[in-house]
Amino acid sequence: MKRLVNRYFYALDMDKAIERTCSSCHHCSALRSVPTHLMPQSTSPPTESISRSFAADVMRRYRQCIFVLRETVSSFTLTKIISNEQHDQLRDAILMLGAEVRPLGDGEMTIRIDAAPGLATLVNDPDIKALGILLEIGNIKNINKNPVAENAIKELGLECLNINPEGGPLTPVTLALATAN
């Protein structure tokens, strides 16, 4: 600002006048808090293609457990009703749904999960690794560990209410319709 004013105008104590004007200006005060250098960001690199990065979680609704798997790029969602949250049921759901959306070629697919006991035990499961699925546990200290899966569960819950407003357990057909919407 000083360079601009000094270039086109001349007056005694011009620097003090500019300082007083800038200190009382709301726009100048707001711009003072903007950093002048780039701050490093901690984001994950973008995926190379579709069907490589997924997020998974379990939705509980009317004493029913629904396994939700969502692709992070296209938001393509798959669901499966499971009887409980034990690791064998979760492993079967991951294997069945993962086989349906597995990428072609030698690509490995990554599924981000939360640190629930049933899911955390599956990280080193040989059957899941044999299918080319890598399970990645979200940061335990982060409140928003798995935002893609949480958003998928929220959207699926709203669709279930639209299809079945009176509530109650879902049938596989109702779940398929809610997932498709």
Coordinates of C-alpha atoms in Angstrom, one line a residue:
M1 CA 0.0 0.0 0.0
K2 CA 2.8 2.4 0.9
R3 CA 4.6 1.8 -2.4
L4 CA 1.4 2.5 -4.4
V5 CA 0.6 5.7 -2.6
N6 CA 4.2 7.0 -2.6
R7 CA 4.4 6.4 -6.3
Y8 CA 1.4 8.6 -7.2
F9 CA 1.1 11.1 -4.3
Y10 CA 3.4 13.2 -2.1
A11 CA 2.6 14.7 1.3
L12 CA 4.3 15.2 4.7
D13 CA 4.0 12.3 7.1
M14 CA 2.5 10.1 4.4
D15 CA 3.7 6.9 6.1
K16 CA 1.9 7.7 9.3
A17 CA -1.3 8.6 7.4
I18 CA -1.1 5.2 5.6
E19 CA -0.6 3.3 8.9
R20 CA -3.6 5.1 10.5
T21 CA -5.8 4.4 7.5
C22 CA -4.7 0.7 7.3
S23 CA -5.2 0.2 11.0
S24 CA -8.8 1.5 10.9
C25 CA -9.7 -0.3 7.6
H26 CA -11.7 -3.6 8.0
H27 CA -10.4 -5.1 4.8
C28 CA -6.8 -4.4 5.6
S29 CA -7.2 -5.9 9.1
A30 CA -8.7 -9.1 7.5
L31 CA -5.9 -9.3 5.0
R32 CA -3.2 -9.1 7.7
S33 CA -4.3 -12.5 9.0
V34 CA -3.9 -14.2 5.6
P35 CA -0.6 -16.1 5.5
T36 CA 1.9 -14.8 2.9
H37 CA 3.5 -18.3 2.3
L38 CA 2.0 -21.6 1.5
M39 CA 1.1 -23.9 4.4
P40 CA 1.8 -27.6 3.8
Q41 CA -1.5 -29.6 3.7
S42 CA -1.8 -33.2 4.9
T43 CA -4.1 -34.9 2.4
S44 CA -3.9 -38.2 0.8
P45 CA -2.9 -38.4 -2.9
P46 CA -5.8 -38.8 -5.4
T47 CA -6.5 -42.4 -6.5
E48 CA -5.3 -43.5 -9.9
S49 CA -8.6 -44.9 -11.0
I50 CA -12.1 -45.8 -9.9
S51 CA -12.6 -49.0 -7.8
R52 CA -9.3 -48.6 -5.9
S53 CA -10.4 -46.7 -2.7
F54 CA -13.4 -47.6 -0.5
A55 CA -14.7 -46.9 2.9
A56 CA -16.7 -49.4 5.0
D57 CA -18.7 -49.4 8.2
V58 CA -21.7 -51.1 9.8
M59 CA -25.1 -49.4 10.1
R60 CA -27.3 -50.5 13.0
R61 CA -31.0 -50.1 12.5
Y62 CA -33.9 -51.8 14.4
R63 CA -31.6 -54.5 15.8
Q64 CA -30.3 -55.2 12.3
C65 CA -26.7 -54.9 11.2
I66 CA -26.1 -53.6 7.6
F67 CA -22.6 -53.6 6.2
V68 CA -22.0 -50.6 3.9
L69 CA -19.2 -50.3 1.4
R70 CA -18.8 -47.1 -0.6
E71 CA -16.3 -46.2 -3.3
T72 CA -14.7 -42.9 -2.4
V73 CA -14.5 -41.3 -5.9
S74 CA -17.8 -42.1 -7.4
S75 CA -19.9 -42.8 -4.2
F76 CA -21.0 -46.1 -5.6
T77 CA -22.5 -47.9 -2.6
L78 CA -23.0 -51.6 -1.9
T79 CA -24.8 -53.1 1.2
K80 CA -25.3 -56.4 2.8
I81 CA -27.4 -57.5 5.8
I82 CA -25.3 -59.4 8.3
S83 CA -26.4 -61.1 11.5
N84 CA -23.9 -59.6 13.9
E85 CA -20.7 -57.6 14.0
Q86 CA -18.3 -60.5 14.6
H87 CA -15.2 -60.7 12.5
D88 CA -16.3 -63.8 10.5
Q89 CA -19.5 -62.1 9.4
L90 CA -17.6 -58.9 8.5
R91 CA -14.9 -60.9 6.7
D92 CA -17.6 -62.6 4.6
A93 CA -19.2 -59.3 3.8
I94 CA -15.9 -57.7 2.8
L95 CA -15.0 -60.7 0.6
M96 CA -18.4 -60.9 -1.1
L97 CA -18.8 -57.1 -1.8
G98 CA -15.1 -56.7 -2.5
A99 CA -15.3 -59.5 -5.2
E100 CA -18.1 -57.6 -6.9
V101 CA -16.2 -54.3 -7.3
R102 CA -12.7 -55.6 -7.5
P103 CA -10.6 -53.7 -10.0
L104 CA -9.5 -55.4 -13.2
G105 CA -5.8 -56.3 -13.5
D106 CA -3.3 -56.6 -10.7
G107 CA -4.6 -53.5 -8.8
E108 CA -5.0 -53.6 -5.1
M109 CA -8.1 -52.1 -3.5
T110 CA -8.0 -50.2 -0.2
I111 CA -10.9 -50.2 2.2
R112 CA -10.8 -47.6 5.0
I113 CA -12.4 -49.0 8.2
D114 CA -12.8 -47.7 11.7
A115 CA -11.1 -49.3 14.7
A116 CA -14.0 -51.4 15.8
P117 CA -12.9 -54.8 17.3
G118 CA -14.6 -56.9 14.6
L119 CA -13.0 -54.9 11.8
A120 CA -9.6 -54.3 13.4
T121 CA -8.9 -58.0 13.6
L122 CA -9.3 -58.4 9.8
V123 CA -6.4 -56.2 8.9
N124 CA -4.0 -59.2 8.6
D125 CA -6.6 -61.7 7.4
P126 CA -5.1 -64.0 4.8
D127 CA -8.3 -64.5 2.8
I128 CA -8.8 -60.7 2.4
K129 CA -5.1 -60.2 1.4
A130 CA -5.4 -63.1 -1.1
L131 CA -8.2 -61.2 -2.9
G132 CA -6.0 -58.1 -3.1
I133 CA -7.8 -56.0 -0.5
L134 CA -5.8 -53.8 1.9
L135 CA -7.7 -52.7 5.0
E136 CA -6.6 -49.3 6.4
I137 CA -7.7 -48.3 9.9
G138 CA -8.7 -44.7 10.4
N139 CA -7.0 -42.5 13.0
I140 CA -8.4 -43.4 16.4
K141 CA -7.9 -39.9 17.8
N142 CA -9.7 -38.2 15.0
I143 CA -13.4 -37.8 15.7
N144 CA -14.2 -38.0 12.0
K145 CA -12.3 -41.2 11.3
N146 CA -14.2 -42.4 8.3
P147 CA -16.2 -39.5 6.8
V148 CA -17.1 -41.3 3.5
A149 CA -18.6 -44.3 5.3
E150 CA -20.4 -42.1 7.8
N151 CA -21.9 -40.0 5.0
A152 CA -23.0 -43.2 3.2
I153 CA -24.7 -44.5 6.4
K154 CA -26.5 -41.2 6.9
E155 CA -27.7 -41.2 3.3
L156 CA -28.7 -44.8 3.4
G157 CA -30.7 -44.2 6.6
L158 CA -32.6 -41.3 5.0
E159 CA -33.4 -43.5 1.9
C160 CA -34.6 -46.2 4.2
L161 CA -37.0 -43.7 5.9
N162 CA -38.2 -42.5 2.5
I163 CA -39.0 -46.1 1.4
N164 CA -40.3 -47.4 4.7
P165 CA -41.5 -44.4 6.8
E166 CA -43.1 -46.5 9.5
G167 CA -39.7 -48.1 10.3
G168 CA -39.0 -51.7 11.2
P169 CA -36.4 -54.1 10.0
L170 CA -35.4 -54.0 6.3
T171 CA -35.9 -56.9 3.9
P172 CA -33.2 -57.6 1.3
V173 CA -35.5 -56.1 -1.4
T174 CA -36.1 -52.9 0.6
L175 CA -32.3 -52.6 1.3
A176 CA -31.6 -53.1 -2.4
L177 CA -34.0 -50.3 -3.4
A178 CA -32.6 -48.0 -0.7
T179 CA -29.1 -48.7 -1.9
A180 CA -30.0 -48.1 -5.5
N181 CA -31.5 -44.7 -4.7

